[in-house]
CSV table of N, CA and C in Angstrom, one decimal:
chain,number,residue,atom,x,y,z
Z,1,MET,N,0.8,-1.2,0.0
Z,1,MET,CA,0.0,0.0,0.0
Z,1,MET,C,0.9,1.2,0.0
Z,2,THR,N,0.4,2.3,-0.6
Z,2,THR,CA,1.1,3.6,-0.6
Z,2,THR,C,1.2,4.1,0.8
Z,3,ALA,N,2.2,4.9,1.0
Z,3,ALA,CA,2.4,5.5,2.3
Z,3,ALA,C,1.2,6.3,2.7
Z,4,LEU,N,0.8,6.2,3.9
Z,4,LEU,CA,-0.4,6.9,4.4
Z,4,LEU,C,-0.1,8.3,4.8
Z,5,PRO,N,-0.9,9.3,4.5
Z,5,PRO,CA,-0.7,10.6,5.0
Z,5,PRO,C,-0.8,10.7,6.5
Z,6,THR,N,-0.1,11.7,7.0
Z,6,THR,CA,-0.2,12.0,8.5
Z,6,THR,C,-0.8,13.4,8.6
Z,7,PHE,N,-1.3,13.7,9.8
Z,7,PHE,CA,-2.0,15.0,10.0
Z,7,PHE,C,-1.4,15.7,11.1
Z,8,ALA,N,-1.1,17.0,10.9
Z,8,ALA,CA,-0.5,17.9,11.9
Z,8,ALA,C,-1.6,18.2,12.9
Z,9,ALA,N,-1.2,18.6,14.1
Z,9,ALA,CA,-2.1,19.0,15.2
Z,9,ALA,C,-2.7,20.3,14.7
Z,10,PRO,N,-4.0,20.5,15.1
Z,10,PRO,CA,-4.7,21.8,14.7
Z,10,PRO,C,-3.9,23.0,15.2
Z,11,GLY,N,-3.9,24.0,14.4
Z,11,GLY,CA,-3.3,25.3,14.8
Z,11,GLY,C,-4.3,26.3,15.4
Z,12,PRO,N,-3.9,27.6,15.3
Z,12,PRO,CA,-4.8,28.6,15.8
Z,12,PRO,C,-6.1,28.6,15.0
Z,13,LYS,N,-7.1,29.3,15.7
Z,13,LYS,CA,-8.5,29.3,15.1
Z,13,LYS,C,-8.5,29.9,13.7
Z,14,ARG,N,-7.7,30.9,13.4
Z,14,ARG,CA,-7.7,31.5,12.1
Z,14,ARG,C,-7.2,30.5,11.1
Z,15,GLU,N,-6.2,29.8,11.4
Z,15,GLU,CA,-5.6,28.8,10.5
Z,15,GLU,C,-6.6,27.7,10.2
Z,16,LEU,N,-7.3,27.2,11.3
Z,16,LEU,CA,-8.3,26.2,11.1
Z,16,LEU,C,-9.4,26.7,10.2
Z,17,GLU,N,-9.9,27.9,10.3
Z,17,GLU,CA,-11.0,28.4,9.6
Z,17,GLU,C,-10.7,28.9,8.2
Z,18,GLU,N,-9.5,29.5,8.0
Z,18,GLU,CA,-9.2,30.1,6.8
Z,18,GLU,C,-7.9,29.6,6.1
Z,19,GLY,N,-7.2,28.8,6.8
Z,19,GLY,CA,-5.9,28.3,6.2
Z,19,GLY,C,-6.1,27.2,5.2
Z,20,GLU,N,-4.9,26.8,4.6
Z,20,GLU,CA,-4.9,25.7,3.6
Z,20,GLU,C,-4.4,24.4,4.1
Z,21,THR,N,-4.1,24.3,5.4
Z,21,THR,CA,-3.6,23.1,6.0
Z,21,THR,C,-4.7,22.3,6.6
Z,22,PHE,N,-4.8,21.0,6.2
Z,22,PHE,CA,-5.8,20.1,6.7
Z,22,PHE,C,-5.3,19.5,8.0
Z,23,THR,N,-5.9,19.9,9.1
Z,23,THR,CA,-5.5,19.5,10.4
Z,23,THR,C,-6.8,19.0,11.1
Z,24,PRO,N,-7.3,17.8,10.8
Z,24,PRO,CA,-8.6,17.4,11.4
Z,24,PRO,C,-8.5,17.3,12.9
Z,25,ARG,N,-9.6,17.8,13.5
Z,25,ARG,CA,-9.7,17.8,14.9
Z,25,ARG,C,-10.5,16.5,15.4
Z,26,PHE,N,-9.8,15.5,15.8
Z,26,PHE,CA,-10.3,14.3,16.3
Z,26,PHE,C,-10.8,14.6,17.7
Z,27,GLY,N,-11.9,14.0,18.1
Z,27,GLY,CA,-12.4,14.1,19.5
Z,27,GLY,C,-11.6,13.4,20.5
Z,28,PRO,N,-12.0,13.5,21.8
Z,28,PRO,CA,-11.2,12.8,22.8
Z,28,PRO,C,-11.2,11.3,22.6
Z,29,ASP,N,-12.1,10.7,21.8
Z,29,ASP,CA,-12.2,9.3,21.5
Z,29,ASP,C,-11.3,9.0,20.3
Z,30,GLY,N,-10.7,10.0,19.7
Z,30,GLY,CA,-9.8,9.8,18.5
Z,30,GLY,C,-10.6,9.7,17.2
Z,31,LEU,N,-11.9,10.1,17.3
Z,31,LEU,CA,-12.7,10.0,16.1
Z,31,LEU,C,-13.2,11.4,15.6
Z,32,ILE,N,-13.5,11.4,14.3
Z,32,ILE,CA,-14.1,12.6,13.6
Z,32,ILE,C,-15.3,12.1,12.9
Z,33,THR,N,-16.4,12.9,13.0
Z,33,THR,CA,-17.7,12.5,12.3
Z,33,THR,C,-17.5,12.7,10.8
Z,34,ALA,N,-18.1,11.7,10.1
Z,34,ALA,CA,-18.1,11.8,8.6
Z,34,ALA,C,-19.5,11.5,8.1
Z,35,VAL,N,-20.0,12.4,7.3
Z,35,VAL,CA,-21.3,12.2,6.6
Z,35,VAL,C,-21.1,11.9,5.2
Z,36,ALA,N,-21.6,10.7,4.7
Z,36,ALA,CA,-21.5,10.3,3.4
Z,36,ALA,C,-22.8,10.7,2.6
Z,37,VAL,N,-22.6,11.4,1.5
Z,37,VAL,CA,-23.7,11.7,0.6
Z,37,VAL,C,-23.4,11.2,-0.8
Z,38,ASP,N,-24.5,11.0,-1.5
Z,38,ASP,CA,-24.4,10.5,-2.9
Z,38,ASP,C,-23.8,11.7,-3.7
Z,39,ALA,N,-22.8,11.4,-4.5
Z,39,ALA,CA,-22.0,12.4,-5.2
Z,39,ALA,C,-22.9,13.0,-6.3
Z,40,ASP,N,-23.9,12.3,-6.8
Z,40,ASP,CA,-24.7,12.8,-7.9
Z,40,ASP,C,-25.9,13.5,-7.5
Z,41,THR,N,-26.6,13.0,-6.4
Z,41,THR,CA,-27.9,13.5,-6.0
Z,41,THR,C,-27.8,14.4,-4.8
Z,42,GLY,N,-26.7,14.2,-4.0
Z,42,GLY,CA,-26.6,14.9,-2.7
Z,42,GLY,C,-27.4,14.3,-1.6
Z,43,ALA,N,-28.0,13.2,-1.8
Z,43,ALA,CA,-28.8,12.5,-0.8
Z,43,ALA,C,-27.9,12.1,0.3
Z,44,VAL,N,-28.3,12.3,1.6
Z,44,VAL,CA,-27.5,11.8,2.7
Z,44,VAL,C,-27.6,10.3,2.8
Z,45,LEU,N,-26.5,9.6,2.8
Z,45,LEU,CA,-26.5,8.1,2.8
Z,45,LEU,C,-26.3,7.6,4.2
Z,46,MET,N,-25.3,8.1,4.9
Z,46,MET,CA,-25.0,7.6,6.2
Z,46,MET,C,-24.1,8.6,7.0
Z,47,LEU,N,-24.1,8.3,8.3
Z,47,LEU,CA,-23.2,9.0,9.2
Z,47,LEU,C,-22.3,8.0,9.9
Z,48,ALA,N,-21.0,8.2,9.9
Z,48,ALA,CA,-20.1,7.3,10.6
Z,48,ALA,C,-19.0,8.1,11.2
Z,49,HIS,N,-18.0,7.4,11.6
Z,49,HIS,CA,-16.8,8.0,12.2
Z,49,HIS,C,-15.5,7.5,11.6
Z,50,MET,N,-14.5,8.3,11.7
Z,50,MET,CA,-13.2,7.9,11.2
Z,50,MET,C,-12.2,8.2,12.3
Z,51,ASN,N,-11.1,7.4,12.3
Z,51,ASN,CA,-10.0,7.8,13.1
Z,51,ASN,C,-8.9,8.2,12.2
Z,52,ALA,N,-7.7,8.5,12.7
Z,52,ALA,CA,-6.6,9.0,11.8
Z,52,ALA,C,-6.3,7.9,10.7
Z,53,GLU,N,-6.2,6.7,11.1
Z,53,GLU,CA,-5.9,5.6,10.1
Z,53,GLU,C,-6.9,5.5,9.0
Z,54,SER,N,-8.2,5.4,9.4
Z,54,SER,CA,-9.2,5.2,8.4
Z,54,SER,C,-9.3,6.5,7.5
Z,55,LEU,N,-9.1,7.7,8.0
Z,55,LEU,CA,-9.0,8.9,7.2
Z,55,LEU,C,-7.8,8.8,6.2
Z,56,ALA,N,-6.7,8.4,6.7
Z,56,ALA,CA,-5.5,8.3,5.9
Z,56,ALA,C,-5.7,7.3,4.8
Z,57,ARG,N,-6.2,6.1,5.1
Z,57,ARG,CA,-6.5,5.1,4.1
Z,57,ARG,C,-7.4,5.5,3.1
Z,58,THR,N,-8.5,6.3,3.5
Z,58,THR,CA,-9.4,6.8,2.5
Z,58,THR,C,-8.7,7.7,1.5
Z,59,LEU,N,-7.9,8.6,2.0
Z,59,LEU,CA,-7.2,9.6,1.1
Z,59,LEU,C,-6.2,8.8,0.2
Z,60,ALA,N,-5.5,7.8,0.8
Z,60,ALA,CA,-4.5,7.1,0.0
Z,60,ALA,C,-5.1,6.2,-1.1
Z,61,THR,N,-6.3,5.6,-0.8
Z,61,THR,CA,-6.8,4.6,-1.7
Z,61,THR,C,-8.0,5.1,-2.6
Z,62,GLY,N,-8.7,6.1,-2.1
Z,62,GLY,CA,-9.8,6.6,-2.9
Z,62,GLY,C,-11.1,5.8,-2.6
Z,63,GLU,N,-11.0,4.9,-1.7
Z,63,GLU,CA,-12.1,4.1,-1.2
Z,63,GLU,C,-12.3,4.4,0.3
Z,64,VAL,N,-13.6,4.5,0.7
Z,64,VAL,CA,-13.8,5.0,2.1
Z,64,VAL,C,-13.7,3.9,3.1
Z,65,TRP,N,-12.9,4.3,4.2
Z,65,TRP,CA,-12.7,3.5,5.3
Z,65,TRP,C,-13.3,4.2,6.5
Z,66,TYR,N,-13.9,3.5,7.5
Z,66,TYR,CA,-14.4,4.1,8.7
Z,66,TYR,C,-13.8,3.4,9.9
Z,67,TRP,N,-14.1,3.9,11.1
Z,67,TRP,CA,-13.8,3.2,12.3
Z,67,TRP,C,-15.2,2.8,12.9
Z,68,SER,N,-15.3,1.5,13.0
Z,68,SER,CA,-16.5,0.9,13.6
Z,68,SER,C,-16.5,1.0,15.1
Z,69,ARG,N,-17.3,1.8,15.7
Z,69,ARG,CA,-17.4,2.0,17.1
Z,69,ARG,C,-17.9,0.7,17.8
Z,70,SER,N,-18.9,0.1,17.1
Z,70,SER,CA,-19.5,-1.2,17.7
Z,70,SER,C,-18.5,-2.3,17.7
Z,71,ARG,N,-17.7,-2.4,16.7
Z,71,ARG,CA,-16.7,-3.6,16.6
Z,71,ARG,C,-15.3,-3.2,17.1
Z,72,GLY,N,-15.1,-1.9,17.2
Z,72,GLY,CA,-13.8,-1.5,17.6
Z,72,GLY,C,-12.7,-1.8,16.6
Z,73,GLU,N,-13.0,-1.6,15.3
Z,73,GLU,CA,-12.0,-1.9,14.3
Z,73,GLU,C,-12.2,-1.1,13.1
Z,74,LEU,N,-11.1,-1.1,12.2
Z,74,LEU,CA,-11.2,-0.4,10.9
Z,74,LEU,C,-12.3,-1.1,10.1
Z,75,TRP,N,-13.0,-0.4,9.2
Z,75,TRP,CA,-14.1,-0.9,8.5
Z,75,TRP,C,-13.9,-0.4,7.0
Z,76,HIS,N,-13.6,-1.2,6.1
Z,76,HIS,CA,-13.5,-0.8,4.7
Z,76,HIS,C,-14.9,-1.0,4.2
Z,77,LYS,N,-15.6,0.1,4.0
Z,77,LYS,CA,-17.0,0.1,3.6
Z,77,LYS,C,-17.2,-0.7,2.3
Z,78,GLY,N,-18.0,-1.8,2.4
Z,78,GLY,CA,-18.3,-2.5,1.2
Z,78,GLY,C,-17.4,-3.7,1.0
Z,79,ALA,N,-16.4,-3.9,1.8
Z,79,ALA,CA,-15.4,-5.0,1.6
Z,79,ALA,C,-16.1,-6.4,1.5
Z,80,THR,N,-17.2,-6.5,2.3
Z,80,THR,CA,-17.9,-7.8,2.3
Z,80,THR,C,-19.2,-7.7,1.5
Z,81,SER,N,-19.8,-6.6,1.5
Z,81,SER,CA,-21.1,-6.4,0.8
Z,81,SER,C,-21.0,-6.0,-0.7
Z,82,GLY,N,-19.9,-5.6,-1.1
Z,82,GLY,CA,-19.7,-5.1,-2.5
Z,82,GLY,C,-20.1,-3.6,-2.6
Z,83,GLN,N,-20.6,-3.0,-1.5
Z,83,GLN,CA,-21.1,-1.6,-1.6
Z,83,GLN,C,-19.9,-0.6,-1.3
Z,84,ILE,N,-18.8,-0.8,-2.0
Z,84,ILE,CA,-17.6,0.0,-1.9
Z,84,ILE,C,-18.0,1.5,-2.1
Z,85,GLN,N,-17.6,2.3,-1.2
Z,85,GLN,CA,-17.8,3.8,-1.4
Z,85,GLN,C,-16.5,4.4,-2.0
Z,86,THR,N,-16.7,4.8,-3.3
Z,86,THR,CA,-15.5,5.5,-4.0
Z,86,THR,C,-15.6,7.0,-3.7
Z,87,LEU,N,-14.6,7.5,-3.1
Z,87,LEU,CA,-14.5,9.0,-2.8
Z,87,LEU,C,-14.4,9.8,-4.0
Z,88,VAL,N,-15.4,10.7,-4.2
Z,88,VAL,CA,-15.4,11.7,-5.3
Z,88,VAL,C,-14.8,13.0,-4.7
Z,89,GLU,N,-15.2,13.4,-3.5
Z,89,GLU,CA,-14.7,14.7,-3.0
Z,89,GLU,C,-14.9,14.6,-1.4
Z,90,MET,N,-13.9,15.2,-0.8
Z,90,MET,CA,-14.0,15.3,0.7
Z,90,MET,C,-13.9,16.8,1.1
Z,91,ARG,N,-14.9,17.1,1.9
Z,91,ARG,CA,-14.9,18.5,2.4
Z,91,ARG,C,-14.8,18.5,4.0
Z,92,VAL,N,-14.3,19.5,4.5
Z,92,VAL,CA,-14.1,19.6,6.0
Z,92,VAL,C,-14.9,20.9,6.4
Z,93,ASP,N,-15.5,20.8,7.6
Z,93,ASP,CA,-16.3,22.0,8.1
Z,93,ASP,C,-15.3,23.1,8.6
Z,94,CYS,N,-15.9,24.2,9.0
Z,94,CYS,CA,-15.2,25.4,9.4
Z,94,CYS,C,-14.1,25.2,10.4
Z,95,ASP,N,-14.4,24.3,11.4
Z,95,ASP,CA,-13.4,24.1,12.5
Z,95,ASP,C,-12.8,22.8,12.4
Z,96,GLN,N,-12.9,22.1,11.3
Z,96,GLN,CA,-12.2,20.9,10.9
Z,96,GLN,C,-12.5,19.7,11.9
Z,97,ASP,N,-13.7,19.7,12.4
Z,97,ASP,CA,-14.1,18.5,13.3
Z,97,ASP,C,-15.2,17.7,12.7
Z,98,ALA,N,-15.6,17.9,11.4
Z,98,ALA,CA,-16.5,17.0,10.7
Z,98,ALA,C,-16.2,17.0,9.2
Z,99,LEU,N,-16.5,15.9,8.6
Z,99,LEU,CA,-16.2,15.7,7.2
Z,99,LEU,C,-17.4,15.4,6.4
Z,100,LEU,N,-17.5,15.9,5.2
Z,100,LEU,CA,-18.5,15.6,4.2
Z,100,LEU,C,-17.9,14.8,3.1
Z,101,LEU,N,-18.3,13.6,2.9
Z,101,LEU,CA,-17.8,12.7,1.9
Z,101,LEU,C,-18.8,12.5,0.7
Z,102,ARG,N,-18.4,13.0,-0.4
Z,102,ARG,CA,-19.2,12.8,-1.6
Z,102,ARG,C,-18.7,11.5,-2.2
Z,103,VAL,N,-19.6,10.5,-2.3
Z,103,VAL,CA,-19.2,9.2,-2.7
Z,103,VAL,C,-20.1,8.6,-3.8
Z,104,ARG,N,-19.6,7.6,-4.5
Z,104,ARG,CA,-20.4,6.8,-5.4
Z,104,ARG,C,-20.3,5.4,-4.8
Z,105,VAL,N,-21.4,4.7,-4.8
Z,105,VAL,CA,-21.5,3.4,-4.1
Z,105,VAL,C,-21.6,2.3,-5.1
Z,106,GLY,N,-20.7,1.3,-4.9
Z,106,GLY,CA,-20.7,0.1,-5.8
Z,106,GLY,C,-21.8,-0.9,-5.4
Z,107,GLY,N,-21.7,-2.1,-6.0
Z,107,GLY,CA,-22.6,-3.2,-5.7
Z,107,GLY,C,-24.0,-2.8,-6.0
Z,108,ASP,N,-24.9,-3.1,-5.1
Z,108,ASP,CA,-26.3,-2.8,-5.3
Z,108,ASP,C,-26.7,-1.3,-5.0
Z,109,GLY,N,-25.7,-0.5,-4.6
Z,109,GLY,CA,-25.9,0.9,-4.3
Z,109,GLY,C,-26.4,1.2,-2.9
Z,110,GLY,N,-26.6,0.2,-2.1
Z,110,GLY,CA,-27.0,0.4,-0.7
Z,110,GLY,C,-25.9,0.8,0.2
Z,111,CYS,N,-26.3,1.4,1.3
Z,111,CYS,CA,-25.3,1.8,2.3
Z,111,CYS,C,-25.6,1.3,3.7
Z,112,CYS,N,-26.9,1.0,3.9
Z,112,CYS,CA,-27.3,0.6,5.3
Z,112,CYS,C,-27.2,-0.9,5.5
Z,113,HIS,N,-26.8,-1.3,6.7
Z,113,HIS,CA,-26.7,-2.7,7.0
Z,113,HIS,C,-28.1,-3.4,7.0
Z,114,THR,N,-29.2,-2.6,7.0
Z,114,THR,CA,-30.5,-3.2,6.9
Z,114,THR,C,-30.9,-3.5,5.5
Z,115,GLY,N,-30.1,-3.2,4.5
Z,115,GLY,CA,-30.4,-3.5,3.1
Z,115,GLY,C,-31.0,-2.3,2.4
Z,116,ARG,N,-31.2,-1.2,3.1
Z,116,ARG,CA,-31.7,0.0,2.4
Z,116,ARG,C,-30.6,0.9,1.8
Z,117,ARG,N,-31.1,1.8,0.9
Z,117,ARG,CA,-30.2,2.7,0.2
Z,117,ARG,C,-29.4,3.6,1.2
Z,118,ASP,N,-30.1,4.1,2.2
Z,118,ASP,CA,-29.5,5.0,3.2
Z,118,ASP,C,-29.9,4.6,4.6
Z,119,CYS,N,-29.2,5.2,5.5
Z,119,CYS,CA,-29.5,4.8,7.0
Z,119,CYS,C,-30.6,5.7,7.6
Z,120,PHE,N,-31.1,6.7,6.8
Z,120,PHE,CA,-32.1,7.6,7.4
Z,120,PHE,C,-33.4,7.4,6.8
Z,121,TYR,N,-34.0,6.2,7.1
Z,121,TYR,CA,-35.2,5.7,6.5
Z,121,TYR,C,-36.4,5.9,7.4
Z,122,ARG,N,-36.2,6.6,8.5
Z,122,ARG,CA,-37.4,6.8,9.4
Z,122,ARG,C,-37.4,8.3,9.8
Z,123,GLY,N,-38.6,8.8,9.9
Z,123,GLY,CA,-38.7,10.2,10.4
Z,123,GLY,C,-39.1,10.2,11.9
Z,124,VAL,N,-38.8,11.2,12.6
Z,124,VAL,CA,-39.2,11.3,14.0
Z,124,VAL,C,-40.4,12.3,14.1
Z,125,VAL,N,-41.5,11.8,14.7
Z,125,VAL,CA,-42.7,12.6,14.8
Z,125,VAL,C,-43.1,12.8,16.3
Z,126,TYR,N,-43.3,14.0,16.6
Z,126,TYR,CA,-43.8,14.3,18.0
Z,126,TYR,C,-45.2,14.7,18.0
Z,127,ASP,N,-46.0,14.1,18.8
Z,127,ASP,CA,-47.4,14.4,18.9
Z,127,ASP,C,-47.6,15.2,20.2
Z,128,ALA,N,-47.7,16.5,20.1
Z,128,ALA,CA,-47.8,17.4,21.3
Z,128,ALA,C,-48.9,17.1,22.2
Z,129,GLU,N,-50.0,16.7,21.6
Z,129,GLU,CA,-51.2,16.4,22.4
Z,129,GLU,C,-51.0,15.2,23.3
Z,130,SER,N,-50.4,14.1,22.8
Z,130,SER,CA,-50.2,12.9,23.7
Z,130,SER,C,-48.8,12.9,24.3
Z,131,GLY,N,-47.9,13.7,23.8
Z,131,GLY,CA,-46.5,13.7,24.3
Z,131,GLY,C,-45.7,12.6,23.8
Z,132,ALA,N,-46.3,11.8,22.8
Z,132,ALA,CA,-45.6,10.6,22.3
Z,132,ALA,C,-44.6,11.0,21.2
Z,133,VAL,N,-43.5,10.4,21.1
Z,133,VAL,CA,-42.6,10.5,20.0
Z,133,VAL,C,-42.4,9.2,19.4
Z,134,LYS,N,-42.6,9.1,18.1
Z,134,LYS,CA,-42.5,7.8,17.4
Z,134,LYS,C,-41.8,8.0,16.1
Z,135,LEU,N,-41.4,6.8,15.5
Z,135,LEU,CA,-40.7,6.7,14.3
Z,135,LEU,C,-41.7,6.3,13.2
Z,136,VAL,N,-41.6,7.0,12.0
Z,136,VAL,CA,-42.5,6.6,10.9
Z,136,VAL,C,-41.6,6.4,9.7
Z,137,PRO,N,-42.0,5.5,8.8
Z,137,PRO,CA,-41.2,5.3,7.6
Z,137,PRO,C,-41.0,6.6,6.8
Z,138,HIS,N,-39.9,6.7,6.2
Z,138,HIS,CA,-39.6,7.9,5.4
Z,138,HIS,C,-39.1,7.4,4.1
Z,139,ALA,N,-39.7,7.9,3.0
Z,139,ALA,CA,-39.2,7.5,1.7
Z,139,ALA,C,-37.9,8.1,1.4
Z,140,SER,N,-36.9,7.3,1.0
Z,140,SER,CA,-35.6,7.8,0.7
Z,140,SER,C,-35.4,8.3,-0.7
């Protein structure tokens, strides 16, 4: 494999917000939030997390890697399902603590482990009269 990039520690606020140096701000758990969207439609597909190694592998390979919090291991998205996410563009937010990944999905085009196209297939509805909060199907 190609040498993986490394990331410098974040600098002053002005450099974070206006500079040209990519210095991702990983949280205390060593993770940064990553939102994957369809590169062609802009539809939100999933939210996951990356550590420094998965972020570096993503940049080096052009295929998206995440950190699985539930399994405690690197996760090459699609390695077993065929739903490989090919990175089209990566953006970072203003204070470099969240990533937006524009991707194209291989295989059947799904992203969710439930077999759906995306992970956001339910809406949250609050009934003020009863005080109930429930989930309802949402067309993706």
